mmCIF file of C-alpha atoms in Angstrom:
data_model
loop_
_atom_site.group_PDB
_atom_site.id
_atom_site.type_symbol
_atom_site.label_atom_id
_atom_site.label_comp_id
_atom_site.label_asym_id
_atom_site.label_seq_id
_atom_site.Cartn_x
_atom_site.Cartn_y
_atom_site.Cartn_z
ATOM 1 C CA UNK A 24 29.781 -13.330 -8.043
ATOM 2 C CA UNK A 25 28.342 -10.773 -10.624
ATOM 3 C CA UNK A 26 27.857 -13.006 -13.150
ATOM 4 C CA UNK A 27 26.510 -11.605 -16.605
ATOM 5 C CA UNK A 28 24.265 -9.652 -14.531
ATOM 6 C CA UNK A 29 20.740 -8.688 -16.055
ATOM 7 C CA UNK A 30 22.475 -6.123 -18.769
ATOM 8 C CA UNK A 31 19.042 -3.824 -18.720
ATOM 9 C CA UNK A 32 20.094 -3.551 -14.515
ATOM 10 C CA UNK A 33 23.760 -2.985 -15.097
ATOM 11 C CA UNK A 34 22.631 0.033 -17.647
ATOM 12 C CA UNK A 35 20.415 1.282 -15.187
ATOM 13 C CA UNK A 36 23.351 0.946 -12.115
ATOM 14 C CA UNK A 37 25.456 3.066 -14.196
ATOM 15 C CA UNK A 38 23.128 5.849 -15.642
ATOM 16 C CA UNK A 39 23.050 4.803 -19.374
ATOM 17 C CA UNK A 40 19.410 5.545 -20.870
ATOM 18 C CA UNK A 41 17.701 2.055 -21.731
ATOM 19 C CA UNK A 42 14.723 1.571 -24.178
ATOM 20 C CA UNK A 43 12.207 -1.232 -23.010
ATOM 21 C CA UNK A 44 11.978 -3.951 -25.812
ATOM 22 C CA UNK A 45 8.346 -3.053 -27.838
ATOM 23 C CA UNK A 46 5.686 -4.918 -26.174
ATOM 24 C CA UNK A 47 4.701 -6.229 -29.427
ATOM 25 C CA UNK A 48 8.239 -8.091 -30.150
ATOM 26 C CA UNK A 49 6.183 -11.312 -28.689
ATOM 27 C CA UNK A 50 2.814 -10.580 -28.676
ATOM 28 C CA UNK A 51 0.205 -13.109 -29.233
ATOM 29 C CA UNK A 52 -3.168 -14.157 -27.805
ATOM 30 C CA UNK A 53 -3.679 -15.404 -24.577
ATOM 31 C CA UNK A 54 -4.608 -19.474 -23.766
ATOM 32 C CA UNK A 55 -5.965 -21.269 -20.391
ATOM 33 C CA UNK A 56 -2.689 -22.186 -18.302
ATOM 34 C CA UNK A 57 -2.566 -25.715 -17.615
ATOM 35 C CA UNK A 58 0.400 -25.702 -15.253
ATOM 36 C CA UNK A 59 1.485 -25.340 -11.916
ATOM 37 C CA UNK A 60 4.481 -24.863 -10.072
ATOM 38 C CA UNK A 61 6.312 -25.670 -7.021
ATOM 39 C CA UNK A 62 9.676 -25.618 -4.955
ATOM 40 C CA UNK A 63 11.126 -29.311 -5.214
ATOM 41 C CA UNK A 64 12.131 -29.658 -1.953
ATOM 42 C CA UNK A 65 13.762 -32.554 -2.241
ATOM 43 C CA UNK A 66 17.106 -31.100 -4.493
ATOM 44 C CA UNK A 67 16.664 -27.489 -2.019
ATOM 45 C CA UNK A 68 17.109 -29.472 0.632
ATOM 46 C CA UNK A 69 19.626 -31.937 -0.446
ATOM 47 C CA UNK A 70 22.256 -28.533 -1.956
ATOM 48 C CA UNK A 71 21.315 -26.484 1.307
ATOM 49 C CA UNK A 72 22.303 -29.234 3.770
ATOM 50 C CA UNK A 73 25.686 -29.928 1.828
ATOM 51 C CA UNK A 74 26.297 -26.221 1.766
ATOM 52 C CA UNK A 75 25.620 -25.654 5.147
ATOM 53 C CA UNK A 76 27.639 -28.527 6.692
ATOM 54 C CA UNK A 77 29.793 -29.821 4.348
ATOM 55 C CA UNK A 78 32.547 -26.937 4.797
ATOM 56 C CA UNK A 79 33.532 -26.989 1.026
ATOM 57 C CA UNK A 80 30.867 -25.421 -1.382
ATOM 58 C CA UNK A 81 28.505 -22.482 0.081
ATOM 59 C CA UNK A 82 26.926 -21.431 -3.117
ATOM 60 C CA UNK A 83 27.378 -20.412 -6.612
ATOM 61 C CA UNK A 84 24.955 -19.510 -10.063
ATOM 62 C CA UNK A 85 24.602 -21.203 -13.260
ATOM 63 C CA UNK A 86 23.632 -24.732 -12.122
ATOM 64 C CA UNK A 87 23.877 -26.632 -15.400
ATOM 65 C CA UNK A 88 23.285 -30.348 -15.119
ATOM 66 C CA UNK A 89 25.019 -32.883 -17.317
ATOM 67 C CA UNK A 90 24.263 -36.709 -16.873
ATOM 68 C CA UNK A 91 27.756 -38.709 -16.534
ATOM 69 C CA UNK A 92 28.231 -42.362 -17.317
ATOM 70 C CA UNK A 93 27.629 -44.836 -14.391
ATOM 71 C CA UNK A 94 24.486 -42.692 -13.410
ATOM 72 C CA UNK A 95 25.929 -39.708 -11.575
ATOM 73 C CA UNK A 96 25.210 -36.008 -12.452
ATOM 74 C CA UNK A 97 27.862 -33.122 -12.852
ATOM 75 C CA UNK A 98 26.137 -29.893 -11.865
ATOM 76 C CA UNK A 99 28.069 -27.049 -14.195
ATOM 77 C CA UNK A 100 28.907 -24.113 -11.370
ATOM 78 C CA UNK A 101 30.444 -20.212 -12.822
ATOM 79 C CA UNK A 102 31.165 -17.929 -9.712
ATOM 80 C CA UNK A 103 31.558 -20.168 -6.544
ATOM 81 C CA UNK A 104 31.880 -19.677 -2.907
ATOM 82 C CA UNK A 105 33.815 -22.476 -1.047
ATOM 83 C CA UNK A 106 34.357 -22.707 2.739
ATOM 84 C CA UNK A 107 32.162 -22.825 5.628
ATOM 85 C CA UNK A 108 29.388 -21.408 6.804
ATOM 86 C CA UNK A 109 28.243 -19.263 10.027
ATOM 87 C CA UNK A 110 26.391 -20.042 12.930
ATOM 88 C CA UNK A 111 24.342 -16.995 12.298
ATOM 89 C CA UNK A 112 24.334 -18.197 8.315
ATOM 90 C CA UNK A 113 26.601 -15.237 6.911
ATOM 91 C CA UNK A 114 29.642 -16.251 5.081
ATOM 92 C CA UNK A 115 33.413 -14.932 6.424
ATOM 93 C CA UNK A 116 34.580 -12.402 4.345
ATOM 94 C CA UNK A 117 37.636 -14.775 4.012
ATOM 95 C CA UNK A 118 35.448 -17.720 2.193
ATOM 96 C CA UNK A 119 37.524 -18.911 -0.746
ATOM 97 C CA UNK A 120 36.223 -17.815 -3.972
ATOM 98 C CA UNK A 121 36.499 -19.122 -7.778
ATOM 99 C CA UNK A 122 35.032 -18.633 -11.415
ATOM 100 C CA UNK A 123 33.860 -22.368 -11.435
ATOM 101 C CA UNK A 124 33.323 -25.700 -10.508
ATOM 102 C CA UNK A 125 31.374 -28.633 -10.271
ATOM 103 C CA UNK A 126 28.985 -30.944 -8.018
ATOM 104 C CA UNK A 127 28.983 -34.431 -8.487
ATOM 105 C CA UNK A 128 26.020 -35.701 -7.339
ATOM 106 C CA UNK A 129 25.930 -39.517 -6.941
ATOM 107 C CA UNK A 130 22.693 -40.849 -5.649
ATOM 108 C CA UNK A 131 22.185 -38.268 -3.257
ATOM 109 C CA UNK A 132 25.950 -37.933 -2.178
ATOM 110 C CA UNK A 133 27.652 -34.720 -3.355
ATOM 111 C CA UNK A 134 31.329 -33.787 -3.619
ATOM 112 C CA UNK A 135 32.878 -30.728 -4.893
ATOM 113 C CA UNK A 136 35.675 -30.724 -7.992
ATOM 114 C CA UNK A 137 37.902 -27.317 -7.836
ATOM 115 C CA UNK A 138 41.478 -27.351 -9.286
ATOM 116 C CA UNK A 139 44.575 -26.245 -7.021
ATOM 117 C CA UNK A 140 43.551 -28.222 -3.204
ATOM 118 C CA UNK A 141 41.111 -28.447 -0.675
ATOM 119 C CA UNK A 142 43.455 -25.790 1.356
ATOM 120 C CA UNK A 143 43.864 -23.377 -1.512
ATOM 121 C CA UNK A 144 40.991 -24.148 -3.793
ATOM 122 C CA UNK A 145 41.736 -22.353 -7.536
ATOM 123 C CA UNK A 146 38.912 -22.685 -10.557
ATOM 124 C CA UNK A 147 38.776 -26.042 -12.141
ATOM 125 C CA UNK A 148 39.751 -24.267 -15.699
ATOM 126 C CA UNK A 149 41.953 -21.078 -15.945
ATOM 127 C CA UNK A 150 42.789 -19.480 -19.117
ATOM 128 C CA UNK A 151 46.636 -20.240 -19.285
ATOM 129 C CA UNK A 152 49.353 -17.821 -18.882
ATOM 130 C CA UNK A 153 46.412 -15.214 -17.018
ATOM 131 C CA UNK A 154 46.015 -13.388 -13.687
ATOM 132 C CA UNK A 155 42.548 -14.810 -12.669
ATOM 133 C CA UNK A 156 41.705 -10.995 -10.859
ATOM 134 C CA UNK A 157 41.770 -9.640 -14.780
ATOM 135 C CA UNK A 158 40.690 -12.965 -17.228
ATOM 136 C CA UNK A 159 38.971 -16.023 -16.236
ATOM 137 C CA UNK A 160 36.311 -18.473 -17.525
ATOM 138 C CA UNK A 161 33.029 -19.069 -16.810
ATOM 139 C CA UNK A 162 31.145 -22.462 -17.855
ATOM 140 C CA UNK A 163 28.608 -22.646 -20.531
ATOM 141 C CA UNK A 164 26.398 -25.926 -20.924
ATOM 142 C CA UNK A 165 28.384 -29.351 -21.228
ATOM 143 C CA UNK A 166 27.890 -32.640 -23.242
ATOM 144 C CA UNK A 167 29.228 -36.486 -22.487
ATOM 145 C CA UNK A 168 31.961 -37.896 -25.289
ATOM 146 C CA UNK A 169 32.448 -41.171 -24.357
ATOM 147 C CA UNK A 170 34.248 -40.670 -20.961
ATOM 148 C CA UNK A 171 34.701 -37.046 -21.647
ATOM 149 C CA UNK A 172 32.520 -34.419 -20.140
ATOM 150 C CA UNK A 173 32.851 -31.731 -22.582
ATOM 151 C CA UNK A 174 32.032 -28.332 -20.907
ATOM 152 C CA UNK A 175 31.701 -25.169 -23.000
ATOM 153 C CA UNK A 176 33.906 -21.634 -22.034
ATOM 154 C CA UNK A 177 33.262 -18.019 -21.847
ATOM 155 C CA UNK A 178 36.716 -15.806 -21.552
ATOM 156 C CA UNK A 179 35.658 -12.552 -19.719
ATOM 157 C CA UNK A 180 38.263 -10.077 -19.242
ATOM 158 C CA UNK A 181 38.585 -7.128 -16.924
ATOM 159 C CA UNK A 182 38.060 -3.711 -18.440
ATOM 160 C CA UNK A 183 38.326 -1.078 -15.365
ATOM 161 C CA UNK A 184 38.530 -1.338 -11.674
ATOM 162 C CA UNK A 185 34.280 -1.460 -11.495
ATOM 163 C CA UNK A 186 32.476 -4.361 -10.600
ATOM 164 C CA UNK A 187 30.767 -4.320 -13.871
ATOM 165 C CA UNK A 188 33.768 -3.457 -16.087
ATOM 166 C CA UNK A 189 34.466 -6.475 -17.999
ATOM 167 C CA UNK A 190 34.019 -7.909 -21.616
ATOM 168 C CA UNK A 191 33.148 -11.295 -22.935
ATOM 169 C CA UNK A 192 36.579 -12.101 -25.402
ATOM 170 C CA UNK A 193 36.376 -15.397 -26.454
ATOM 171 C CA UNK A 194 34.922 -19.153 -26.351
ATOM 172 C CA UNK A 195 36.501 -22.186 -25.593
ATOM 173 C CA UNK A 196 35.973 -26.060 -24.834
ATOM 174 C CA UNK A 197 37.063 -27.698 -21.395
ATOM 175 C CA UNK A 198 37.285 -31.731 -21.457
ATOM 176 C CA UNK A 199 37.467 -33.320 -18.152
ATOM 177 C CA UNK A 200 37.647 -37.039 -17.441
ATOM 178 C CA UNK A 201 34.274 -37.987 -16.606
ATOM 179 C CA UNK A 202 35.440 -40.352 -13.608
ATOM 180 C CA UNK A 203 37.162 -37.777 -11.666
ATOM 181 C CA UNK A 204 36.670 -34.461 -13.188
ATOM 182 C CA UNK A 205 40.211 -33.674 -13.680
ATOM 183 C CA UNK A 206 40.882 -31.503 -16.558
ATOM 184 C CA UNK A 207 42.731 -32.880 -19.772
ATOM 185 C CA UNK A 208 42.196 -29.838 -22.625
ATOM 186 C CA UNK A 209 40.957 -26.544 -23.618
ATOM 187 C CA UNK A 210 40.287 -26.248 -26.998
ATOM 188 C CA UNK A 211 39.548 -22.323 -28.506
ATOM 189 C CA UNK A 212 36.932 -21.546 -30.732
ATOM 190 C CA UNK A 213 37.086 -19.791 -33.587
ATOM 191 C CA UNK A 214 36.407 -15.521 -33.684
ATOM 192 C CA UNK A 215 32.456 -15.075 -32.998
ATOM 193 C CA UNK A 216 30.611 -12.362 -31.166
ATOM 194 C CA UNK A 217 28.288 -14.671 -29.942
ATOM 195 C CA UNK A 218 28.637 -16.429 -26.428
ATOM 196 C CA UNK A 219 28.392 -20.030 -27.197
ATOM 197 C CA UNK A 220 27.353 -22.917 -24.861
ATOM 198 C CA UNK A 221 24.252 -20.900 -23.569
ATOM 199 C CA UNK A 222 22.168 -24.232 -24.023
ATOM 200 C CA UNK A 223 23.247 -27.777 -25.680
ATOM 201 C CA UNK A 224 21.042 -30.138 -27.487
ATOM 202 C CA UNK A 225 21.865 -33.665 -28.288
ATOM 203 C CA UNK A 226 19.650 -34.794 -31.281
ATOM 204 C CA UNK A 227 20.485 -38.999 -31.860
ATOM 205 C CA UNK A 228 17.946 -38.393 -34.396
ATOM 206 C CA UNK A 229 19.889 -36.665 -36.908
ATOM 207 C CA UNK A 230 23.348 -37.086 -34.857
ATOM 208 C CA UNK A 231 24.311 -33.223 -34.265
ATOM 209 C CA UNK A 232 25.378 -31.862 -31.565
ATOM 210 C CA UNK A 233 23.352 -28.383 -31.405
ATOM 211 C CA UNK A 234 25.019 -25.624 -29.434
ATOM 212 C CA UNK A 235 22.869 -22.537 -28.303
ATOM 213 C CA UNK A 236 24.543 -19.409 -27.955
ATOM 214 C CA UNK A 237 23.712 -15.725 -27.164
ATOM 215 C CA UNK A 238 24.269 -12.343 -29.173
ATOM 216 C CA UNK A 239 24.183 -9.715 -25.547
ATOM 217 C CA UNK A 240 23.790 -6.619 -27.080
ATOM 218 C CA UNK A 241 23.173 -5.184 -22.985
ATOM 219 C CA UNK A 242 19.412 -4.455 -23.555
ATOM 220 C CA UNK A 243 18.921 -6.637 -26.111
ATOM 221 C CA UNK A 244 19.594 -10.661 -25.955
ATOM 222 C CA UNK A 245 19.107 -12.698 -28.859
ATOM 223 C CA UNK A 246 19.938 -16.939 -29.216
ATOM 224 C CA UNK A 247 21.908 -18.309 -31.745
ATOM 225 C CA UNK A 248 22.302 -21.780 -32.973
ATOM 226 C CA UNK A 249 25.448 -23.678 -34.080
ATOM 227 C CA UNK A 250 25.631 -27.403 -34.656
ATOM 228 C CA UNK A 251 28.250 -30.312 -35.684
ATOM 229 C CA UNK A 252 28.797 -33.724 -35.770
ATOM 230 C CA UNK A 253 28.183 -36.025 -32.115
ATOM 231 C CA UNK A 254 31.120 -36.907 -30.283
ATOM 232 C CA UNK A 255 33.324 -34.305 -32.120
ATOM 233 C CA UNK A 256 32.589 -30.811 -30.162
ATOM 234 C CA UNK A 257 36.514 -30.346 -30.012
ATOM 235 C CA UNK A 258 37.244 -31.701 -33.320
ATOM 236 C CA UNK A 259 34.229 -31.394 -35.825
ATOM 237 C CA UNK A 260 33.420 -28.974 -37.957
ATOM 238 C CA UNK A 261 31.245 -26.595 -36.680
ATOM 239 C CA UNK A 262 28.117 -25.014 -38.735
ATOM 240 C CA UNK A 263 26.246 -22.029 -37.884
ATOM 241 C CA UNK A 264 22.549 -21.317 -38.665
ATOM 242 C CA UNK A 265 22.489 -18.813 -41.261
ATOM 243 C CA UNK A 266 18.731 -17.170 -42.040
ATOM 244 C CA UNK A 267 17.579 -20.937 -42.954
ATOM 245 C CA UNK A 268 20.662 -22.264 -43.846
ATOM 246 C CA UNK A 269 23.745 -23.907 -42.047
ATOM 247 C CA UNK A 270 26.960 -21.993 -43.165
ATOM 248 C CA UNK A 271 30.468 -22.583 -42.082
ATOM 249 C CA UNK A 272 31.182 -18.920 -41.258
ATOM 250 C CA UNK A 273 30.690 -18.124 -37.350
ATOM 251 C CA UNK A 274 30.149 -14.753 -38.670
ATOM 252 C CA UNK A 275 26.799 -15.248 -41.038
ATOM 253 C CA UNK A 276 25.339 -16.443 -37.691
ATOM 254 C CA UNK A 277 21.964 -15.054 -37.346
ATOM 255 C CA UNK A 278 19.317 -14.593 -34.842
ATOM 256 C CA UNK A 279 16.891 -17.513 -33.890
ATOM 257 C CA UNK A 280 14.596 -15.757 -30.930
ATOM 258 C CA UNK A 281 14.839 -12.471 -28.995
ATOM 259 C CA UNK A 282 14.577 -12.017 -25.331
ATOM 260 C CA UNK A 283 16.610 -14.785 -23.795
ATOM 261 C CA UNK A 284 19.147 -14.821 -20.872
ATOM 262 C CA UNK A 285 22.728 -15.784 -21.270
ATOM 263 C CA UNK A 286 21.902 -18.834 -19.908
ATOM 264 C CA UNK A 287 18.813 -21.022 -20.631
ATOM 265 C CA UNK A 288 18.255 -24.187 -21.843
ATOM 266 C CA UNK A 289 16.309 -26.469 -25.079
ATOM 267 C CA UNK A 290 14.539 -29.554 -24.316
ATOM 268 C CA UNK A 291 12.350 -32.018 -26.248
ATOM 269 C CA UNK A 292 9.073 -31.618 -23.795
ATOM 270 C CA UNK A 293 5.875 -33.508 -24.666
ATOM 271 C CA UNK A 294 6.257 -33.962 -27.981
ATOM 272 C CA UNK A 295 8.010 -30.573 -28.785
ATOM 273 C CA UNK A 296 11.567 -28.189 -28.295
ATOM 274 C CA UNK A 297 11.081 -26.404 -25.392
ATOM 275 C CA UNK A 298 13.131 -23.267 -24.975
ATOM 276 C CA UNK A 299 13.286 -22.198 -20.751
ATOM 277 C CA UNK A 300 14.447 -18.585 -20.023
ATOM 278 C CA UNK A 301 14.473 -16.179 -17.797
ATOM 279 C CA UNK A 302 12.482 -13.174 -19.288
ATOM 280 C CA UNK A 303 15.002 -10.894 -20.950
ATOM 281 C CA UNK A 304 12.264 -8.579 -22.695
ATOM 282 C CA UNK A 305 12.077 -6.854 -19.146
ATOM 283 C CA UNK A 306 14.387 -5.072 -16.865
ATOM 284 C CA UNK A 307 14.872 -7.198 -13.476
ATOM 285 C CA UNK A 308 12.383 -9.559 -14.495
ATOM 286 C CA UNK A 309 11.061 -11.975 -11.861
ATOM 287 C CA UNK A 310 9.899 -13.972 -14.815
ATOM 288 C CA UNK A 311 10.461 -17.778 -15.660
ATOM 289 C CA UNK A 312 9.218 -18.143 -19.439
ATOM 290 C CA UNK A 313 9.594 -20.956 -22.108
ATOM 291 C CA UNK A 314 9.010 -21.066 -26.161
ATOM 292 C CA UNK A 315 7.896 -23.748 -27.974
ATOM 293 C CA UNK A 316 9.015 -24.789 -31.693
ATOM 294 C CA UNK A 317 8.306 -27.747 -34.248
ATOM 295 C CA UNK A 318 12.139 -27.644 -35.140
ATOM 296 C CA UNK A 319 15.179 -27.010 -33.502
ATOM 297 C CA UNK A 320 15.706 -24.228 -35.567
ATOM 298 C CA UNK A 321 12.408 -22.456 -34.942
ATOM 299 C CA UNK A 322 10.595 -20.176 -35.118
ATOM 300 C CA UNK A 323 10.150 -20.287 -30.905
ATOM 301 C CA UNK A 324 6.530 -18.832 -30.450
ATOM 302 C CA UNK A 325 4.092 -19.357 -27.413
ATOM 303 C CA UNK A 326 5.718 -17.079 -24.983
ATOM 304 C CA UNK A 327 4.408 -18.622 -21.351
ATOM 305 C CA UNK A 328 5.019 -17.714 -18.045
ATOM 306 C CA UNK A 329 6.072 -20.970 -15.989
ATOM 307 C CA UNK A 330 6.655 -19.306 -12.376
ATOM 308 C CA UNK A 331 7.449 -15.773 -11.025
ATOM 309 C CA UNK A 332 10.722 -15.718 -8.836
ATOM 310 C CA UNK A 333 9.599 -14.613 -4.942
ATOM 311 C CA UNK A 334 13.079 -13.320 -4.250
ATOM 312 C CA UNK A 335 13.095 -10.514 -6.999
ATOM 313 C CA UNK A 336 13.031 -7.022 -5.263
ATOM 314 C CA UNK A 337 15.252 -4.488 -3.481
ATOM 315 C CA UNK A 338 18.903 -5.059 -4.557
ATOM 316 C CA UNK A 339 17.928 -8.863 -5.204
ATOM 317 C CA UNK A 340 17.372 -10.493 -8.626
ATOM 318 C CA UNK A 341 17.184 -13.656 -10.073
ATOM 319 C CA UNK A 342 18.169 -14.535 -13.439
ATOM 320 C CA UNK A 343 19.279 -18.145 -15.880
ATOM 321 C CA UNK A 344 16.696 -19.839 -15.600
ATOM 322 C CA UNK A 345 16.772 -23.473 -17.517
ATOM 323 C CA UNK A 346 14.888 -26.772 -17.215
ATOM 324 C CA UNK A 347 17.121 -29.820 -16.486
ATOM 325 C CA UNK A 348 15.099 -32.796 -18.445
ATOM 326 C CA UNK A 349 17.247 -35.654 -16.439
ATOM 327 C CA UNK A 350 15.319 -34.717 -13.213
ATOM 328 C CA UNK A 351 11.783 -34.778 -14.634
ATOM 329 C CA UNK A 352 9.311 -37.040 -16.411
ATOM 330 C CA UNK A 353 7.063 -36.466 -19.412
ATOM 331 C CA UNK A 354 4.761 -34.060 -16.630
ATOM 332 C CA UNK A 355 7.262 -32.359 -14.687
ATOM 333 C CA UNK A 356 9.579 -30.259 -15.778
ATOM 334 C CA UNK A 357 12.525 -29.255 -12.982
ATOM 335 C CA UNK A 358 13.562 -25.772 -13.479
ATOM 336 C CA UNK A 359 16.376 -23.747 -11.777
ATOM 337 C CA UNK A 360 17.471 -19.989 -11.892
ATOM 338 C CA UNK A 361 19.800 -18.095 -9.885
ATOM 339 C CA UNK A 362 19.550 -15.747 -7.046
ATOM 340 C CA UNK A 363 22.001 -12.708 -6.567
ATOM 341 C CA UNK A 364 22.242 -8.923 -5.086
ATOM 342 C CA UNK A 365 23.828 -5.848 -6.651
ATOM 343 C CA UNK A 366 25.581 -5.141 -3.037
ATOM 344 C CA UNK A 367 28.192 -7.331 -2.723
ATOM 345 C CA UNK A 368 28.212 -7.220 1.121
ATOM 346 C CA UNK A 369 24.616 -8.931 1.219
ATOM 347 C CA UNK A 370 26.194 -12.296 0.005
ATOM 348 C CA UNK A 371 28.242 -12.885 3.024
ATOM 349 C CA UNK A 372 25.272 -11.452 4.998
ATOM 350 C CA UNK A 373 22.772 -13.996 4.249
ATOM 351 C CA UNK A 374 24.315 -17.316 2.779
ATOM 352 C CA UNK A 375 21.154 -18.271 1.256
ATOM 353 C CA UNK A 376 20.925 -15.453 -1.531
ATOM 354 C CA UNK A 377 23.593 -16.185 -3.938
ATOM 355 C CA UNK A 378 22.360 -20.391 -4.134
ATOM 356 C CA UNK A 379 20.477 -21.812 -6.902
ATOM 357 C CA UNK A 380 16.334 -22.617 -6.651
ATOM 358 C CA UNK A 381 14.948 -25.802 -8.127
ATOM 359 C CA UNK A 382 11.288 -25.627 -8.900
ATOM 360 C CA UNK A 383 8.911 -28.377 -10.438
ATOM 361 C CA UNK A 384 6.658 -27.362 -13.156
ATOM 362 C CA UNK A 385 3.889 -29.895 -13.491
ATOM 363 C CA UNK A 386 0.974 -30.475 -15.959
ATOM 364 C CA UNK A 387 0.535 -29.770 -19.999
ATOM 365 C CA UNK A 388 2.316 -27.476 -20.964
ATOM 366 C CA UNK A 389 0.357 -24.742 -23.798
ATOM 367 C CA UNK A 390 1.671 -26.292 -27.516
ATOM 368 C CA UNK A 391 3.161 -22.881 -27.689
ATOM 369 C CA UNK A 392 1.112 -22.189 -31.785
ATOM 370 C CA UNK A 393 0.194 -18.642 -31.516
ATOM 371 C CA UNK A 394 -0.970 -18.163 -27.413
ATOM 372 C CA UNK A 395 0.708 -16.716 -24.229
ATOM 373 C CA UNK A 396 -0.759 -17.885 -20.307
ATOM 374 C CA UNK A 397 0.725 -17.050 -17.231
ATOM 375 C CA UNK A 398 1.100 -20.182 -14.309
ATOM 376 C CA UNK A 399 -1.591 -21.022 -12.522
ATOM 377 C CA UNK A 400 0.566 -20.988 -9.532
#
């Protein structure tokens, strides 16, 4: 439930000395917002209702979204609370609890995929041989092979008995069957410090697969960018951008934009990539930000304020924030982030913190060549 918290926060929680990123790292002029932004009440309502009644999924953070075959939608969940819900809208202390899972969300009709059973619900992937209390996986971003939904892996393990003691150790690929989500494989990674799967990219244009990954150096976040062939995430042979160059060495990786979250997402957005994060050059930043670039590659310039979360403050923040292109048109942009508290106790207090938001961001977006704007609402 403390997923990759915001790492300026966690410094702060536990007394280390953090030095704000320079104010100049992004600077650039200022242009005329020509957005606005709103709650999409149709997906709040349609996740609150099936959380609230449904007595199987209660809440959870990430909230990637991959389109399956046949039309369906597999929505990527990390940290998940199953059960039911109260009357007075707290969770029991007793709710069953898991490091991921996933929504399917035909038409309007959800259902939740967990491994072990409906009775004694266990995450859908589990690094092998592990006790889940000390290493587990979180999801990253996933892709559709064929009939495969390829999801991508983060191995945390535990370092100390804190809430915040644990380390990211390793990446990996999960392949479900697309029909019924059951896991067949996980595939490792090679070595890399970075933390892939933060955001995936299919380009038919050039037919890569571009992976999105961060370096999270605590108070400083930076994206990377990997890439290999469509259709062979598990197999191919991965490339790594490489100061202008693609290298095979994970390590010659090198660092595409500053500032990001561990999640986000890149989108081709009236006419150009569009890079959604939540705004990493802050401590407990409440906001929603996107860069704009020519090339997949970069440079990501524009910085642009998109929406400012309303739940931010006290011991609640909000953080991984992405756009989700499936849901939107070529003027609306659906954007999500996630909602948490740094007391655990105020989760099964109020059932509606720890649940993703879904906001619509509508209108023409700034071309992102040299300005900054904040929303207009």
């Amino acid at each position: 439930m403390f997923r990759r918290i915001p790492a300026i926060a966690t410094a702060a929680l536990t007394g280390l000395a953090v030095l704000a990123v320079p104010a100049t790292t992004h600077a650039a002029p200022s242009c005329a917002p020509r957005t606005s932004a709103s709650v999409n009440q149709e997906l709040t309502k349609r996740f609150n209702t099936y959380a609230d009644t449904a007595g199987r999924w209660t809440g959870a953070d990430s909230a990637y979204s991959v389109p399956l075959p046949g039309g369906s939608d597999a929505w990527l969940y990390s940290d998940t609370f199953l059960g039911t819900v109260n009357a007075d809208r707290s969770r029991p202390k007793d709710s069953p609890f898991v490091h991921n899972s996933i929504i399917v969300d035909d038409d309007g009709s959800l259902s939740t995929r967990t491994g072990g059973t409906t009775a004694a619900p266990e995450s859908l992937a589990k690094v092998a041989g592990a006790d889940e209390s000390q290493r587990w996986y979180w999801f990253g971003d996933g892709t559709v092979e064929g009939d495969r939904l390829r999801v991508m892996l983060l191995e945390f393990e535990k370092t100390g008995s804190g809430v915040f003691d644990f380390k990211f150790s390793g990446n990996a690929v999960a392949t479900f069957d697309a029909d019924d989500m059951s896991l067949t494989s996980i595939t490792d990674l090679p070595t890399s410090p970075v933390q892939w799967g933060s955001a995936i990219y299919e380009d038919p244009s050039d037919g890569y697969t571009y992976v999105f990954g961060v370096e999270d150096l605590q108070a400083d976040k930076y994206a990377h960018l990997a890439r290999v062939p469509s259709g062979s995430l598990t197999t191919g042979e991965w490339q790594y951008f490489a100061d202008g160059q693609w290298s095979d060495d994970p390590a010659a990786s090198s660092r595409v934009l500053q500032g990001v979250s561990n999640e986000f997402s890149v989108t081709r957005y009236q006419g150009r990539f569009t890079l959604v994060t939540g705004d990493a050059t802050e401590s407990l930043s409440s906001k929603i930000v996107m860069y704009r670039g020519d090339d997949i590659t970069g440079p990501y310039t524009g910085k642009t304020v998109l929406y400012q979360t309303p739940e931010t403050g006290g011991n609640v923040f909000t953080y991984n924030a992405k756009a989700h292109p499936e849901y939107g048109d070529d003027n609306r942009l659906l954007v999500t982030y996630n909602v948490n508290s740094f007391v655990g106790d105020d989760l099964y207090a109020d059932v509606d913190i720890y649940r993703p938001r879904y906001v619509d961001v509508e209108g023409e977006i700034p071309n992102g060549r040299g300005c900054s704007s904040e929303p207009s609402a």
